[in-house]
Amino acid sequence: PGRAGARLITVTEGGDAVVHAAPCDPAAASPGFGADAAVDRIVEEWTESVRWKAMGHAAAARAGAGGAVLALGGKGQGNDLALYDVETQQLAFKAKPPTLNWIGYRAPPWVSALQFMPGSDCKRVLLGTGEHALRLYDVRTDKRAVMDLSVGEAVITSL
């Protein structure tokens, strides 16, 4: 209640990030879940408020901090984790790829799932890959993953 509108952020496979907005009417709220919850009713059509090219070959996206931060990951060179400030559409963080393995090879990135760590104020991001790896990034400390863990043998699709 009390919000002026709702916001929805979408990302296409081609890497276009789009912010959609719709006015809400707190007086027309419909019942929500829980004792004091109510969901503002959207009273008009969604409109596109801003669009920008964020990343080529985007494969996973996650909005955090009430839609103020957008995390993206993709497939192919240069498409590791990227964080954007949604208000300015500016790149706030770009991860470096993992180091070369023991035979001198670095697999092209394939980010398949993203999740902001609870309580981290969008500063720590857990990333799942198509190569069954989990990587934890802490944007305050390093551009490379602070944890890299192989998990099972399948693509990680949800975190």
mmCIF file of C-alpha atoms in Angstrom:
data_model
loop_
_atom_site.group_PDB
_atom_site.id
_atom_site.type_symbol
_atom_site.label_atom_id
_atom_site.label_comp_id
_atom_site.label_asym_id
_atom_site.label_seq_id
_atom_site.Cartn_x
_atom_site.Cartn_y
_atom_site.Cartn_z
ATOM 1 C CA PRO A 1 0.000 0.000 0.000
ATOM 2 C CA GLY A 2 1.097 3.545 -0.708
ATOM 3 C CA ARG A 3 3.162 2.695 -3.791
ATOM 4 C CA ALA A 4 2.620 4.818 -6.875
ATOM 5 C CA GLY A 5 3.100 1.905 -9.242
ATOM 6 C CA ALA A 6 4.438 -1.510 -10.017
ATOM 7 C CA ARG A 7 7.617 -2.269 -11.906
ATOM 8 C CA LEU A 8 8.529 -5.317 -13.963
ATOM 9 C CA ILE A 9 11.990 -5.917 -15.453
ATOM 10 C CA THR A 10 12.412 -8.292 -18.378
ATOM 11 C CA VAL A 11 15.532 -9.373 -20.249
ATOM 12 C CA THR A 12 15.521 -10.881 -23.724
ATOM 13 C CA GLU A 13 17.903 -13.591 -24.889
ATOM 14 C CA GLY A 14 19.488 -10.911 -27.068
ATOM 15 C CA GLY A 15 20.341 -8.951 -23.915
ATOM 16 C CA ASP A 16 17.828 -6.107 -24.048
ATOM 17 C CA ALA A 17 16.784 -5.103 -20.530
ATOM 18 C CA VAL A 18 13.344 -3.492 -20.376
ATOM 19 C CA VAL A 19 11.669 -1.822 -17.416
ATOM 20 C CA HIS A 20 7.864 -1.839 -17.579
ATOM 21 C CA ALA A 21 5.692 0.276 -15.281
ATOM 22 C CA ALA A 22 2.009 0.292 -14.360
ATOM 23 C CA PRO A 23 0.125 2.627 -12.029
ATOM 24 C CA CYS A 24 -1.446 1.019 -8.961
ATOM 25 C CA ASP A 25 -4.353 2.085 -6.808
ATOM 26 C CA PRO A 26 -3.839 1.300 -3.093
ATOM 27 C CA ALA A 27 -7.532 2.038 -2.476
ATOM 28 C CA ALA A 28 -8.482 -0.817 -4.829
ATOM 29 C CA ALA A 29 -6.186 -3.305 -3.104
ATOM 30 C CA SER A 30 -7.141 -6.944 -3.276
ATOM 31 C CA PRO A 31 -6.556 -9.324 -0.364
ATOM 32 C CA GLY A 32 -3.048 -10.698 -0.090
ATOM 33 C CA PHE A 33 -1.402 -13.381 1.981
ATOM 34 C CA GLY A 34 -0.942 -12.956 5.718
ATOM 35 C CA ALA A 35 -2.719 -10.904 8.336
ATOM 36 C CA ASP A 36 -1.879 -7.401 7.080
ATOM 37 C CA ALA A 37 -1.013 -8.082 3.454
ATOM 38 C CA ALA A 38 -2.803 -6.447 0.570
ATOM 39 C CA VAL A 39 -1.864 -6.306 -3.086
ATOM 40 C CA ASP A 40 -2.291 -2.977 -4.882
ATOM 41 C CA ARG A 41 -4.471 -3.339 -7.940
ATOM 42 C CA ILE A 42 -2.900 -2.372 -11.251
ATOM 43 C CA VAL A 43 -5.272 0.161 -12.782
ATOM 44 C CA GLU A 44 -3.772 0.749 -16.240
ATOM 45 C CA GLU A 45 -1.805 -1.118 -18.883
ATOM 46 C CA TRP A 46 1.915 -1.839 -18.500
ATOM 47 C CA THR A 47 4.076 0.632 -20.411
ATOM 48 C CA GLU A 48 7.732 0.442 -21.337
ATOM 49 C CA SER A 49 9.591 3.076 -19.320
ATOM 50 C CA VAL A 50 13.205 2.351 -20.314
ATOM 51 C CA ARG A 51 15.163 -0.096 -22.495
ATOM 52 C CA TRP A 52 18.892 -0.655 -22.837
ATOM 53 C CA LYS A 53 21.311 -3.186 -24.302
ATOM 54 C CA ALA A 54 22.738 -4.921 -21.254
ATOM 55 C CA MET A 55 24.427 -8.069 -22.563
ATOM 56 C CA GLY A 56 24.510 -10.274 -25.627
ATOM 57 C CA HIS A 57 23.249 -13.844 -25.264
ATOM 58 C CA ALA A 58 21.635 -13.328 -21.846
ATOM 59 C CA ALA A 59 20.641 -16.642 -20.253
ATOM 60 C CA ALA A 60 19.758 -15.727 -16.656
ATOM 61 C CA ALA A 61 18.567 -12.578 -14.896
ATOM 62 C CA ARG A 62 17.566 -11.604 -11.360
ATOM 63 C CA ALA A 63 16.315 -8.276 -9.988
ATOM 64 C CA GLY A 64 17.230 -7.320 -6.440
ATOM 65 C CA ALA A 65 16.815 -4.462 -3.966
ATOM 66 C CA GLY A 66 13.222 -3.826 -4.976
ATOM 67 C CA GLY A 67 14.162 -3.698 -8.656
ATOM 68 C CA ALA A 68 17.064 -1.265 -8.232
ATOM 69 C CA VAL A 69 19.767 -3.797 -9.205
ATOM 70 C CA LEU A 70 19.730 -6.204 -12.146
ATOM 71 C CA ALA A 71 22.063 -9.216 -12.253
ATOM 72 C CA LEU A 72 22.668 -10.828 -15.634
ATOM 73 C CA GLY A 73 24.628 -13.784 -16.900
ATOM 74 C CA GLY A 74 24.863 -15.304 -20.319
ATOM 75 C CA LYS A 75 26.436 -17.755 -22.654
ATOM 76 C CA GLY A 76 29.734 -17.195 -24.486
ATOM 77 C CA GLN A 77 32.862 -15.112 -23.945
ATOM 78 C CA GLY A 78 32.310 -11.847 -22.084
ATOM 79 C CA ASN A 79 28.970 -12.941 -20.632
ATOM 80 C CA ASP A 80 29.877 -13.785 -17.057
ATOM 81 C CA LEU A 81 28.077 -12.022 -14.213
ATOM 82 C CA ALA A 82 27.197 -8.350 -14.691
ATOM 83 C CA LEU A 83 25.291 -6.081 -12.274
ATOM 84 C CA TYR A 84 23.436 -2.997 -13.469
ATOM 85 C CA ASP A 85 21.959 -0.006 -11.658
ATOM 86 C CA VAL A 86 18.434 -0.034 -13.101
ATOM 87 C CA GLU A 87 17.816 3.693 -12.503
ATOM 88 C CA THR A 88 20.877 4.796 -14.510
ATOM 89 C CA GLN A 89 21.241 1.688 -16.719
ATOM 90 C CA GLN A 90 24.958 1.803 -15.873
ATOM 91 C CA LEU A 91 27.157 -1.254 -15.392
ATOM 92 C CA ALA A 92 28.005 -1.420 -11.674
ATOM 93 C CA PHE A 93 30.038 -4.670 -11.680
ATOM 94 C CA LYS A 94 31.479 -7.006 -14.319
ATOM 95 C CA ALA A 95 33.002 -10.297 -13.205
ATOM 96 C CA LYS A 96 36.256 -11.602 -14.573
ATOM 97 C CA PRO A 97 36.151 -15.131 -15.972
ATOM 98 C CA PRO A 98 37.492 -18.021 -13.916
ATOM 99 C CA THR A 99 41.204 -18.721 -14.160
ATOM 100 C CA LEU A 100 42.542 -21.293 -16.606
ATOM 101 C CA ASN A 101 42.283 -24.911 -15.503
ATOM 102 C CA TRP A 102 45.227 -27.274 -15.084
ATOM 103 C CA ILE A 103 45.488 -27.903 -18.841
ATOM 104 C CA GLY A 104 45.332 -24.199 -19.685
ATOM 105 C CA TYR A 105 41.695 -24.175 -20.819
ATOM 106 C CA ARG A 106 38.876 -21.876 -19.781
ATOM 107 C CA ALA A 107 35.375 -22.999 -20.709
ATOM 108 C CA PRO A 108 33.221 -20.248 -22.208
ATOM 109 C CA PRO A 109 30.771 -18.949 -19.598
ATOM 110 C CA TRP A 110 27.293 -20.425 -19.409
ATOM 111 C CA VAL A 111 25.380 -18.777 -16.587
ATOM 112 C CA SER A 112 22.150 -20.693 -16.060
ATOM 113 C CA ALA A 113 20.845 -19.367 -12.701
ATOM 114 C CA LEU A 114 21.381 -16.341 -10.429
ATOM 115 C CA GLN A 115 20.378 -15.463 -6.869
ATOM 116 C CA PHE A 116 21.281 -12.570 -4.577
ATOM 117 C CA MET A 117 22.379 -13.850 -1.164
ATOM 118 C CA PRO A 118 19.907 -12.822 1.562
ATOM 119 C CA GLY A 119 21.099 -9.986 3.791
ATOM 120 C CA SER A 120 23.934 -8.983 1.435
ATOM 121 C CA ASP A 121 22.312 -5.826 0.024
ATOM 122 C CA CYS A 122 22.902 -7.210 -3.503
ATOM 123 C CA LYS A 123 26.659 -7.376 -2.862
ATOM 124 C CA ARG A 124 26.938 -11.196 -2.935
ATOM 125 C CA VAL A 125 25.581 -13.188 -5.854
ATOM 126 C CA LEU A 126 25.361 -16.955 -6.192
ATOM 127 C CA LEU A 127 25.630 -18.132 -9.773
ATOM 128 C CA GLY A 128 24.839 -21.559 -11.250
ATOM 129 C CA THR A 129 26.347 -22.684 -14.540
ATOM 130 C CA GLY A 130 25.671 -25.059 -17.380
ATOM 131 C CA GLU A 131 28.881 -26.837 -16.386
ATOM 132 C CA HIS A 132 27.345 -27.885 -13.023
ATOM 133 C CA ALA A 133 29.320 -25.325 -11.017
ATOM 134 C CA LEU A 134 28.266 -22.947 -8.255
ATOM 135 C CA ARG A 135 30.154 -19.676 -7.979
ATOM 136 C CA LEU A 136 29.825 -17.065 -5.275
ATOM 137 C CA TYR A 137 30.776 -13.490 -6.135
ATOM 138 C CA ASP A 138 31.287 -10.751 -3.547
ATOM 139 C CA VAL A 139 31.403 -7.441 -5.404
ATOM 140 C CA ARG A 140 33.089 -5.742 -2.438
ATOM 141 C CA THR A 141 36.176 -7.961 -2.538
ATOM 142 C CA ASP A 142 37.037 -9.226 -6.007
ATOM 143 C CA LYS A 143 35.939 -9.438 -9.634
ATOM 144 C CA ARG A 144 36.549 -13.197 -9.628
ATOM 145 C CA ALA A 145 34.413 -15.711 -7.759
ATOM 146 C CA VAL A 146 35.298 -16.085 -4.066
ATOM 147 C CA MET A 147 33.951 -19.652 -4.196
ATOM 148 C CA ASP A 148 33.862 -22.079 -7.133
ATOM 149 C CA LEU A 149 32.342 -25.482 -6.461
ATOM 150 C CA SER A 150 31.514 -28.354 -8.822
ATOM 151 C CA VAL A 151 28.090 -29.845 -8.022
ATOM 152 C CA GLY A 152 26.756 -33.037 -9.619
ATOM 153 C CA GLU A 153 26.699 -33.527 -13.366
ATOM 154 C CA ALA A 154 23.740 -31.461 -14.602
ATOM 155 C CA VAL A 155 22.984 -27.889 -15.544
ATOM 156 C CA ILE A 156 22.015 -25.813 -12.489
ATOM 157 C CA THR A 157 18.672 -24.224 -13.378
ATOM 158 C CA SER A 158 17.439 -22.759 -10.100
ATOM 159 C CA LEU A 159 18.949 -21.374 -6.890
#
